[in-house]
């Protein structure tokens, strides 16, 4: 196996399963190395090169030498305050240059890194601290007030005066530098140990801790970086705008870039001027983004203040949220040299699962509307949700994936784990999709968000795509609400483009002309904005709950 | 040697770079700290959790004490692993002297050896050149004592003359300096290694309303070791003395033997510090310091630099007010308290380390200084010293 002659899809005879694998040969995953060892391997040779730099004026930066040194110092400091193998440390920091040092330090100490949105509500952060049984929290001024009463000690990164009661980061590292040899024997982290406990975004159901091992992340990095050309080591500049508390931010952006000895340009909150300035000044080559940022790049007059003719930008990537076709077209008109990639990933699968990015010379670019092709080392199948049988190509079913990146389970939730990862190691994603004859994967929708109209399945994403093709529609979200007669009916929330005059009826009619009658939008609301998660996913469940709440009194 | 020929202290600037012949000098310092760091912000949670105490009044008192001690960081031998291994240490009323001594004896040796190696490294001469060892601890009991194990561990010559100073408490470090000074000045060519090593494991216990003082201990005391190398001239080329030990004295205050009280029981050592301790010290401190300063005719307390064992913030505050010291005079003493806590006999060496740094940076304008420490008795240890450029 593994030579170029392997067809894009392989039908396995065993149990008549339709299992699909990557068109690319498998890649080796090194044994015995932890995530920090894997990521910082070879850092000495790049000791003076910038690894992380904050985009904001006067921002902090770290060289590879400093990243390696402070990762080791923080790991020692964590041990010195009693953090041991398997202990969880919650990190409530915004995107800062120090962020990867914090997470790699936690992993180096054998502990478990659990990122949380520093702008989440205090109660949400506290819930994660409690559910994960965290021993420590790392925070800065943004989140300090929210974590100070969470019941565990807080290490404060930043201005000590503004975080009374926090253990100072600088002070702790300096104190740990002075400690002597350990009386407590060091229990070194193994590759099979847990290293991360991200909480899966609460778009569906309660937020759950996803247990990931060093092996999970290392194998995911090996798969997703399969096409990275060795000769570009030390040259790639990546934009670190996606939140680092999210698995994609810390693994897909930070760990991947540091592994390849490139530079991460760190940005906390999106601001178009800072963003464009970073693209120009830092010569950013690869920028993972969300669609609204691309929209701003295309539409905002602020963009005209910058000379964007000489950008180093080679590609942008969006994940989690579908890209409207007219936005894609407008973006490509304005930035013709920039490749637009989409990716698909799950926290439960350590990060990226499918991708468009095959790098130069690999010769395969997945179709625009697909979420990419299968990465090396992964097995994928599509399962009929009713019968549980795997389906052949071009037949939609629940996407299931099996690889060494599949999580160890949900923390303290055995039942949910068993429902998600079956006895044979298949992770059931809850997403409905199919693979075509070329090996490109298309996602149709979330199973749980499929609308059942009189027994027919209606995919919200399909209707959203139709709505977004209307010239007056800026953004749209579709969800199902209970209906006595039909079971459920599709409801749409639409953001109108500035100056557009079409009313609800016209837009409803526009959709009706383009879809089967059972898929018609039954109710349409004009709204100011569509609520989205930090990774850009439409919060359909939230919209649905709000809609139902509003309808109740009048019903 | 008599201390003659210095004349007026304030006119002595011209002779500062010269070492007084025959006087002992501080040649090197080193420290050894355990692996566990205890940031003060973590004390309440760690201590109450380790001792399984959830009394809100105790928590509030400990929280308050943690702030008033001004300590920020301490180092401890006690760890979760040790407590798991010896759960009896968190239970009241169990005879625990044996496991405590096992832990302490091993820990002080480990810490002491680390400190000694650091000092030997800074000194620059081989360990075989050490002629005397002064060992000081209030945290161990065994026979033979830690001094022997230390000499063995460090590879000192079997002829090294050992002296042990045990259970002198907080004044022990200054007492060891005094002892080393006398040895160095009376044994030409000798090099004295001083090692002080302490751990609070001997007195670790769960909080109890009957013993409010335990909470002070939980908020103030730390563990660690220090080492110093002392010798009189001739000074070898690789040696770089920074402090000359001019004159030392000791004094106890009659009738105060109960003010600092450490009772050794089957449950380890039980400390009690009288509330009147700062006051007792304050009552005698001026006269004691004058005894030292009179040797060189200095009258004004702000005309000397100060290295004071920081037993706690109250003692330093009393000293400052009573002697009308400028605030920067006790800065290095406060800094040692902040970064290490009260580490019993060790603490004065941590102050001396900061003193050395300031001397090297030229930040000390005064030629003469005082080293002070207070221990059970109440015993005052004091030394008049001179900075060497």
Tab-separated table of N, CA, C and O in Angstrom, chain A residues 153-240:
chain	number	residue	atom	x	y	z
A	153	UNK	N	-5.951	28.611	43.045
A	153	UNK	CA	-4.991	29.705	42.897
A	153	UNK	C	-4.870	30.147	41.440
A	153	UNK	O	-5.057	29.352	40.517
A	154	UNK	N	-4.571	31.427	41.261
A	154	UNK	CA	-4.476	32.000	39.922
A	154	UNK	C	-3.059	32.506	39.688
A	154	UNK	O	-2.495	33.194	40.533
A	155	UNK	N	-2.481	32.132	38.558
A	155	UNK	CA	-1.204	32.719	38.152
A	155	UNK	C	-1.541	33.875	37.226
A	155	UNK	O	-2.233	33.695	36.223
A	156	UNK	N	-1.093	35.071	37.581
A	156	UNK	CA	-1.430	36.259	36.805
A	156	UNK	C	-0.308	36.628	35.851
A	156	UNK	O	0.816	36.855	36.273
A	157	UNK	N	-0.643	36.687	34.558
A	157	UNK	CA	0.326	37.106	33.543
A	157	UNK	C	0.057	38.580	33.274
A	157	UNK	O	-1.041	38.916	32.842
A	158	UNK	N	1.017	39.443	33.543
A	158	UNK	CA	0.802	40.859	33.277
A	158	UNK	C	0.974	41.701	34.526
A	158	UNK	O	1.756	41.360	35.407
A	159	UNK	N	0.197	42.776	34.588
A	159	UNK	CA	0.363	43.775	35.633
A	159	UNK	C	-0.084	43.239	36.995
A	159	UNK	O	-1.263	43.043	37.254
A	160	UNK	N	0.893	43.044	37.872
A	160	UNK	CA	0.639	42.476	39.195
A	160	UNK	C	-0.335	43.331	40.006
A	160	UNK	O	-1.185	42.819	40.715
A	161	UNK	N	-0.191	44.644	39.866
A	161	UNK	CA	-1.014	45.561	40.656
A	161	UNK	C	-2.496	45.405	40.335
A	161	UNK	O	-3.352	45.631	41.173
A	162	UNK	N	-2.783	45.037	39.107
A	162	UNK	CA	-4.181	44.932	38.702
A	162	UNK	C	-4.757	43.555	38.994
A	162	UNK	O	-5.925	43.307	38.713
A	163	UNK	N	-3.938	42.669	39.542
A	163	UNK	CA	-4.443	41.329	39.871
A	163	UNK	C	-4.073	40.966	41.303
A	163	UNK	O	-3.303	40.048	41.547
A	164	UNK	N	-4.639	41.704	42.283
A	164	UNK	CA	-4.275	41.420	43.677
A	164	UNK	C	-4.722	40.006	44.066
A	164	UNK	O	-5.858	39.616	43.790
A	165	UNK	N	-3.799	39.270	44.665
A	165	UNK	CA	-4.138	37.907	45.066
A	165	UNK	C	-3.681	36.865	44.063
A	165	UNK	O	-3.757	35.674	44.326
A	166	UNK	N	-3.192	37.328	42.899
A	166	UNK	CA	-2.688	36.367	41.909
A	166	UNK	C	-1.213	36.090	42.175
A	166	UNK	O	-0.491	36.951	42.668
A	167	UNK	N	-0.781	34.882	41.835
A	167	UNK	CA	0.632	34.547	41.888
A	167	UNK	C	1.259	35.173	40.649
A	167	UNK	O	0.798	34.926	39.538
A	168	UNK	N	2.289	35.989	40.833
A	168	UNK	CA	2.870	36.661	39.670
A	168	UNK	C	3.643	35.670	38.793
A	168	UNK	O	4.456	34.889	39.278
A	169	UNK	N	3.362	35.723	37.510
A	169	UNK	CA	4.036	34.846	36.533
A	169	UNK	C	5.551	35.022	36.614
A	169	UNK	O	6.294	34.055	36.779
A	170	UNK	N	5.993	36.284	36.535
A	170	UNK	CA	7.436	36.544	36.564
A	170	UNK	C	8.043	36.095	37.893
A	170	UNK	O	9.111	35.488	37.928
A	171	UNK	N	7.328	36.415	38.985
A	171	UNK	CA	7.826	36.054	40.312
A	171	UNK	C	7.922	34.547	40.492
A	171	UNK	O	8.901	34.038	41.042
A	172	UNK	N	6.925	33.854	40.007
A	172	UNK	CA	6.908	32.393	40.167
A	172	UNK	C	8.033	31.746	39.363
A	172	UNK	O	8.719	30.847	39.841
A	173	UNK	N	8.223	32.231	38.135
A	173	UNK	CA	9.289	31.658	37.313
A	173	UNK	C	10.658	31.906	37.947
A	173	UNK	O	11.509	31.015	37.978
A	174	UNK	N	10.827	33.126	38.492
A	174	UNK	CA	12.104	33.450	39.138
A	174	UNK	C	12.295	32.584	40.384
A	174	UNK	O	13.394	32.094	40.654
A	175	UNK	N	11.212	32.399	41.156
A	175	UNK	CA	11.311	31.581	42.375
A	175	UNK	C	11.657	30.139	42.020
A	175	UNK	O	12.474	29.503	42.686
A	176	UNK	N	11.036	29.638	40.959
A	176	UNK	CA	11.291	28.246	40.571
A	176	UNK	C	12.710	28.067	40.055
A	176	UNK	O	13.305	26.995	40.212
A	177	UNK	N	13.266	29.127	39.440
A	177	UNK	CA	14.656	29.050	38.977
A	177	UNK	C	15.604	28.761	40.137
A	177	UNK	O	16.668	28.187	39.954
A	178	UNK	N	15.216	29.217	41.342
A	178	UNK	CA	16.109	29.073	42.502
A	178	UNK	C	15.977	27.718	43.188
A	178	UNK	O	16.757	27.404	44.077
A	179	UNK	N	14.952	26.946	42.822
A	179	UNK	CA	14.748	25.688	43.543
A	179	UNK	C	15.851	24.691	43.214
A	179	UNK	O	16.452	24.736	42.148
A	180	UNK	N	16.059	23.796	44.163
A	180	UNK	CA	17.108	22.801	43.984
A	180	UNK	C	16.568	21.534	43.354
A	180	UNK	O	15.436	21.484	42.885
A	181	UNK	N	17.400	20.538	43.377
A	181	UNK	CA	17.020	19.244	42.814
A	181	UNK	C	15.830	18.690	43.588
A	181	UNK	O	15.674	18.926	44.774
A	182	UNK	N	14.996	17.967	42.897
A	182	UNK	CA	13.772	17.495	43.503
A	182	UNK	C	13.958	16.330	44.442
A	182	UNK	O	14.748	15.426	44.186
A	183	UNK	N	13.231	16.366	45.532
A	183	UNK	CA	13.163	15.215	46.422
A	183	UNK	C	12.071	14.282	45.882
A	183	UNK	O	12.117	13.087	45.998
A	184	UNK	N	11.072	14.949	45.226
A	184	UNK	CA	9.972	14.199	44.620
A	184	UNK	C	10.436	13.705	43.251
A	184	UNK	O	10.841	14.502	42.417
A	185	UNK	N	10.395	12.394	43.026
A	185	UNK	CA	10.885	11.912	41.736
A	185	UNK	C	10.023	12.435	40.586
A	185	UNK	O	8.807	12.530	40.701
A	186	UNK	N	10.670	12.799	39.492
A	186	UNK	CA	9.954	13.342	38.343
A	186	UNK	C	9.239	12.196	37.623
A	186	UNK	O	9.829	11.183	37.291
A	187	UNK	N	7.934	12.396	37.429
A	187	UNK	CA	7.129	11.416	36.734
A	187	UNK	C	6.944	11.944	35.309
A	187	UNK	O	6.014	12.683	35.025
A	188	UNK	N	7.889	11.609	34.429
A	188	UNK	CA	7.914	12.205	33.093
A	188	UNK	C	6.668	11.834	32.298
A	188	UNK	O	6.148	10.731	32.405
A	189	UNK	N	6.217	12.808	31.496
A	189	UNK	CA	5.025	12.581	30.688
A	189	UNK	C	5.305	11.538	29.614
A	189	UNK	O	6.373	11.524	29.008
A	190	UNK	N	4.344	10.654	29.411
A	190	UNK	CA	4.432	9.661	28.337
A	190	UNK	C	3.547	10.120	27.188
A	190	UNK	O	2.619	10.897	27.393
A	191	UNK	N	3.809	9.572	26.008
A	191	UNK	CA	3.013	9.991	24.857
A	191	UNK	C	1.532	9.620	25.032
A	191	UNK	O	0.644	10.264	24.489
A	192	UNK	N	1.289	8.586	25.810
A	192	UNK	CA	-0.096	8.150	25.994
A	192	UNK	C	-0.837	8.964	27.049
A	192	UNK	O	-2.048	8.819	27.205
A	193	UNK	N	-0.131	9.840	27.765
A	193	UNK	CA	-0.781	10.654	28.795
A	193	UNK	C	-1.617	11.768	28.176
A	193	UNK	O	-1.317	12.250	27.086
A	194	UNK	N	-2.617	12.208	28.924
A	194	UNK	CA	-3.414	13.347	28.469
A	194	UNK	C	-2.558	14.603	28.494
A	194	UNK	O	-1.708	14.775	29.367
A	195	UNK	N	-2.800	15.495	27.518
A	195	UNK	CA	-2.077	16.774	27.520
A	195	UNK	C	-3.026	17.943	27.363
A	195	UNK	O	-2.656	19.075	27.640
A	196	UNK	N	-4.232	17.683	26.876
A	196	UNK	CA	-5.157	18.804	26.667
A	196	UNK	C	-6.577	18.376	26.993
A	196	UNK	O	-6.956	17.221	26.802
A	197	UNK	N	-7.336	19.351	27.517
A	197	UNK	CA	-8.742	19.116	27.822
A	197	UNK	C	-9.550	20.330	27.346
A	197	UNK	O	-10.028	21.130	28.146
A	198	UNK	N	-9.655	20.457	26.014
A	198	UNK	CA	-10.486	21.566	25.522
A	198	UNK	C	-11.958	21.228	25.753
A	198	UNK	O	-12.311	20.046	25.809
A	199	UNK	N	-12.761	22.255	25.908
A	199	UNK	CA	-14.197	22.016	26.055
A	199	UNK	C	-14.849	22.269	24.711
A	199	UNK	O	-14.630	23.291	24.093
A	200	UNK	N	-15.608	21.253	24.246
A	200	UNK	CA	-16.175	21.374	22.910
A	200	UNK	C	-17.255	22.448	22.930
A	200	UNK	O	-18.040	22.520	23.865
A	201	UNK	N	-17.235	23.272	21.910
A	201	UNK	CA	-18.104	24.449	21.866
A	201	UNK	C	-19.550	24.025	22.074
A	201	UNK	O	-20.031	23.065	21.492
A	202	UNK	N	-20.219	24.761	22.895
A	202	UNK	CA	-21.561	24.352	23.291
A	202	UNK	C	-22.663	24.641	22.297
A	202	UNK	O	-23.751	25.044	22.668
A	203	UNK	N	-22.375	24.433	20.997
A	203	UNK	CA	-23.443	24.679	20.029
A	203	UNK	C	-24.520	23.611	20.136
A	203	UNK	O	-25.660	23.834	19.819
A	204	UNK	N	-24.122	22.436	20.548
A	204	UNK	CA	-25.109	21.391	20.770
A	204	UNK	C	-24.875	20.810	22.151
A	204	UNK	O	-23.787	20.330	22.454
A	205	UNK	N	-25.885	20.855	22.960
A	205	UNK	CA	-25.792	20.229	24.267
A	205	UNK	C	-24.817	20.920	25.197
A	205	UNK	O	-24.307	21.991	24.910
A	206	UNK	N	-24.530	20.281	26.345
A	206	UNK	CA	-23.639	20.865	27.344
A	206	UNK	C	-22.194	20.787	26.888
A	206	UNK	O	-21.806	19.856	26.180
A	207	UNK	N	-21.424	21.746	27.350
A	207	UNK	CA	-20.005	21.786	27.058
A	207	UNK	C	-19.304	20.636	27.782
A	207	UNK	O	-19.503	20.442	28.974
A	208	UNK	N	-18.487	19.896	27.049
A	208	UNK	CA	-17.849	18.704	27.628
A	208	UNK	C	-16.334	18.782	27.446
A	208	UNK	O	-15.859	19.270	26.426
A	209	UNK	N	-15.600	18.263	28.426
A	209	UNK	CA	-14.147	18.227	28.306
A	209	UNK	C	-13.727	17.110	27.367
A	209	UNK	O	-14.134	15.965	27.537
A	210	UNK	N	-12.903	17.455	26.381
A	210	UNK	CA	-12.456	16.469	25.392
A	210	UNK	C	-11.034	16.043	25.763
A	210	UNK	O	-10.120	16.865	25.752
A	211	UNK	N	-10.875	14.782	26.118
A	211	UNK	CA	-9.568	14.302	26.592
A	211	UNK	C	-8.655	13.966	25.408
A	211	UNK	O	-8.953	13.035	24.654
A	212	UNK	N	-7.575	14.721	25.269
A	212	UNK	CA	-6.632	14.483	24.179
A	212	UNK	C	-5.264	14.135	24.747
A	212	UNK	O	-4.802	14.765	25.699
A	213	UNK	N	-4.628	13.133	24.148
A	213	UNK	CA	-3.305	12.719	24.616
A	213	UNK	C	-2.226	13.369	23.755
A	213	UNK	O	-2.512	13.913	22.686
A	214	UNK	N	-0.989	13.286	24.233
A	214	UNK	CA	0.146	13.752	23.420
A	214	UNK	C	0.116	13.043	22.059
A	214	UNK	O	0.326	13.668	21.026
A	215	UNK	N	-0.156	11.734	22.098
A	215	UNK	CA	-0.183	10.962	20.855
A	215	UNK	C	-1.240	11.518	19.887
A	215	UNK	O	-1.002	11.632	18.691
A	216	UNK	N	-2.421	11.861	20.439
A	216	UNK	CA	-3.488	12.418	19.612
A	216	UNK	C	-3.010	13.649	18.845
A	216	UNK	O	-3.200	13.748	17.639
A	217	UNK	N	-2.407	14.583	19.572
A	217	UNK	CA	-2.022	15.845	18.936
A	217	UNK	C	-0.829	15.654	18.000
A	217	UNK	O	-0.786	16.235	16.914
A	218	UNK	N	0.141	14.839	18.422
A	218	UNK	CA	1.310	14.619	17.562
A	218	UNK	C	0.858	13.968	16.252
A	218	UNK	O	1.276	14.378	15.164
A	219	UNK	N	-0.040	12.987	16.342
A	219	UNK	CA	-0.450	12.318	15.111
A	219	UNK	C	-1.288	13.255	14.250
A	219	UNK	O	-1.189	13.237	13.026
A	220	UNK	N	-2.074	14.117	14.882
A	220	UNK	CA	-2.844	15.070	14.080
A	220	UNK	C	-1.920	16.050	13.355
A	220	UNK	O	-2.134	16.368	12.188
A	221	UNK	N	-0.887	16.494	14.075
A	221	UNK	CA	0.072	17.417	13.436
A	221	UNK	C	0.787	16.717	12.276
A	221	UNK	O	0.995	17.314	11.218
A	222	UNK	N	1.159	15.459	12.472
A	222	UNK	CA	1.838	14.716	11.401
A	222	UNK	C	0.933	14.623	10.172
A	222	UNK	O	1.378	14.822	9.040
A	223	UNK	N	-0.352	14.317	10.393
A	223	UNK	CA	-1.279	14.193	9.271
A	223	UNK	C	-1.504	15.537	8.590
A	223	UNK	O	-1.408	15.651	7.369
A	224	UNK	N	-1.806	16.567	9.394
A	224	UNK	CA	-2.192	17.830	8.768
A	224	UNK	C	-0.996	18.543	8.144
A	224	UNK	O	-1.158	19.372	7.267
A	225	UNK	N	0.230	18.193	8.586
A	225	UNK	CA	1.420	18.837	8.009
A	225	UNK	C	2.095	17.949	6.970
A	225	UNK	O	3.254	18.183	6.608
A	226	UNK	N	1.361	16.955	6.455
A	226	UNK	CA	2.001	15.965	5.580
A	226	UNK	C	2.612	16.592	4.342
A	226	UNK	O	3.598	16.102	3.817
A	227	UNK	N	1.985	17.701	3.874
A	227	UNK	CA	2.441	18.270	2.605
A	227	UNK	C	3.351	19.479	2.797
A	227	UNK	O	3.696	20.145	1.828
A	228	UNK	N	3.713	19.770	4.040
A	228	UNK	CA	4.564	20.938	4.283
A	228	UNK	C	5.972	20.651	3.755
A	228	UNK	O	6.583	19.648	4.115
A	229	UNK	N	6.437	21.519	2.894
A	229	UNK	CA	7.738	21.282	2.267
A	229	UNK	C	8.868	21.577	3.247
A	229	UNK	O	8.904	22.658	3.833
A	230	UNK	N	9.786	20.630	3.445
A	230	UNK	CA	10.862	20.831	4.435
A	230	UNK	C	11.700	22.073	4.136
A	230	UNK	O	12.188	22.724	5.053
A	231	UNK	N	11.839	22.405	2.845
A	231	UNK	CA	12.717	23.532	2.512
A	231	UNK	C	12.113	24.882	2.932
A	231	UNK	O	12.800	25.899	2.928
A	232	UNK	N	10.819	24.896	3.297
A	232	UNK	CA	10.244	26.168	3.753
A	232	UNK	C	10.375	26.342	5.265
A	232	UNK	O	9.843	27.294	5.829
A	233	UNK	N	11.080	25.423	5.932
A	233	UNK	CA	11.247	25.521	7.393
A	233	UNK	C	11.847	26.873	7.750
A	233	UNK	O	12.773	27.347	7.106
A	234	UNK	N	11.274	27.495	8.782
A	234	UNK	CA	11.790	28.772	9.245
A	234	UNK	C	11.334	29.959	8.427
A	234	UNK	O	11.757	31.087	8.676
A	235	UNK	N	10.470	29.733	7.428
A	235	UNK	CA	10.097	30.845	6.551
A	235	UNK	C	8.628	31.236	6.594
A	235	UNK	O	8.267	32.314	6.147
A	236	UNK	N	7.784	30.334	7.090
A	236	UNK	CA	6.352	30.603	6.977
A	236	UNK	C	5.870	31.510	8.115
A	236	UNK	O	6.178	31.278	9.279
A	237	UNK	N	5.144	32.554	7.733
A	237	UNK	CA	4.566	33.458	8.725
A	237	UNK	C	3.058	33.232	8.743
A	237	UNK	O	2.387	33.360	7.717
A	238	UNK	N	2.543	32.849	9.921
A	238	UNK	CA	1.123	32.507	10.045
A	238	UNK	C	0.438	33.530	10.926
A	238	UNK	O	1.023	34.024	11.892
A	239	UNK	N	-0.809	33.815	10.611
A	239	UNK	CA	-1.557	34.746	11.442
A	239	UNK	C	-2.260	33.988	12.571
A	239	UNK	O	-3.001	33.046	12.316
A	240	UNK	N	-2.005	34.430	13.794
A	240	UNK	CA	-2.641	33.795	14.961
A	240	UNK	C	-3.797	34.632	15.449
A	240	UNK	O	-3.720	35.243	16.514
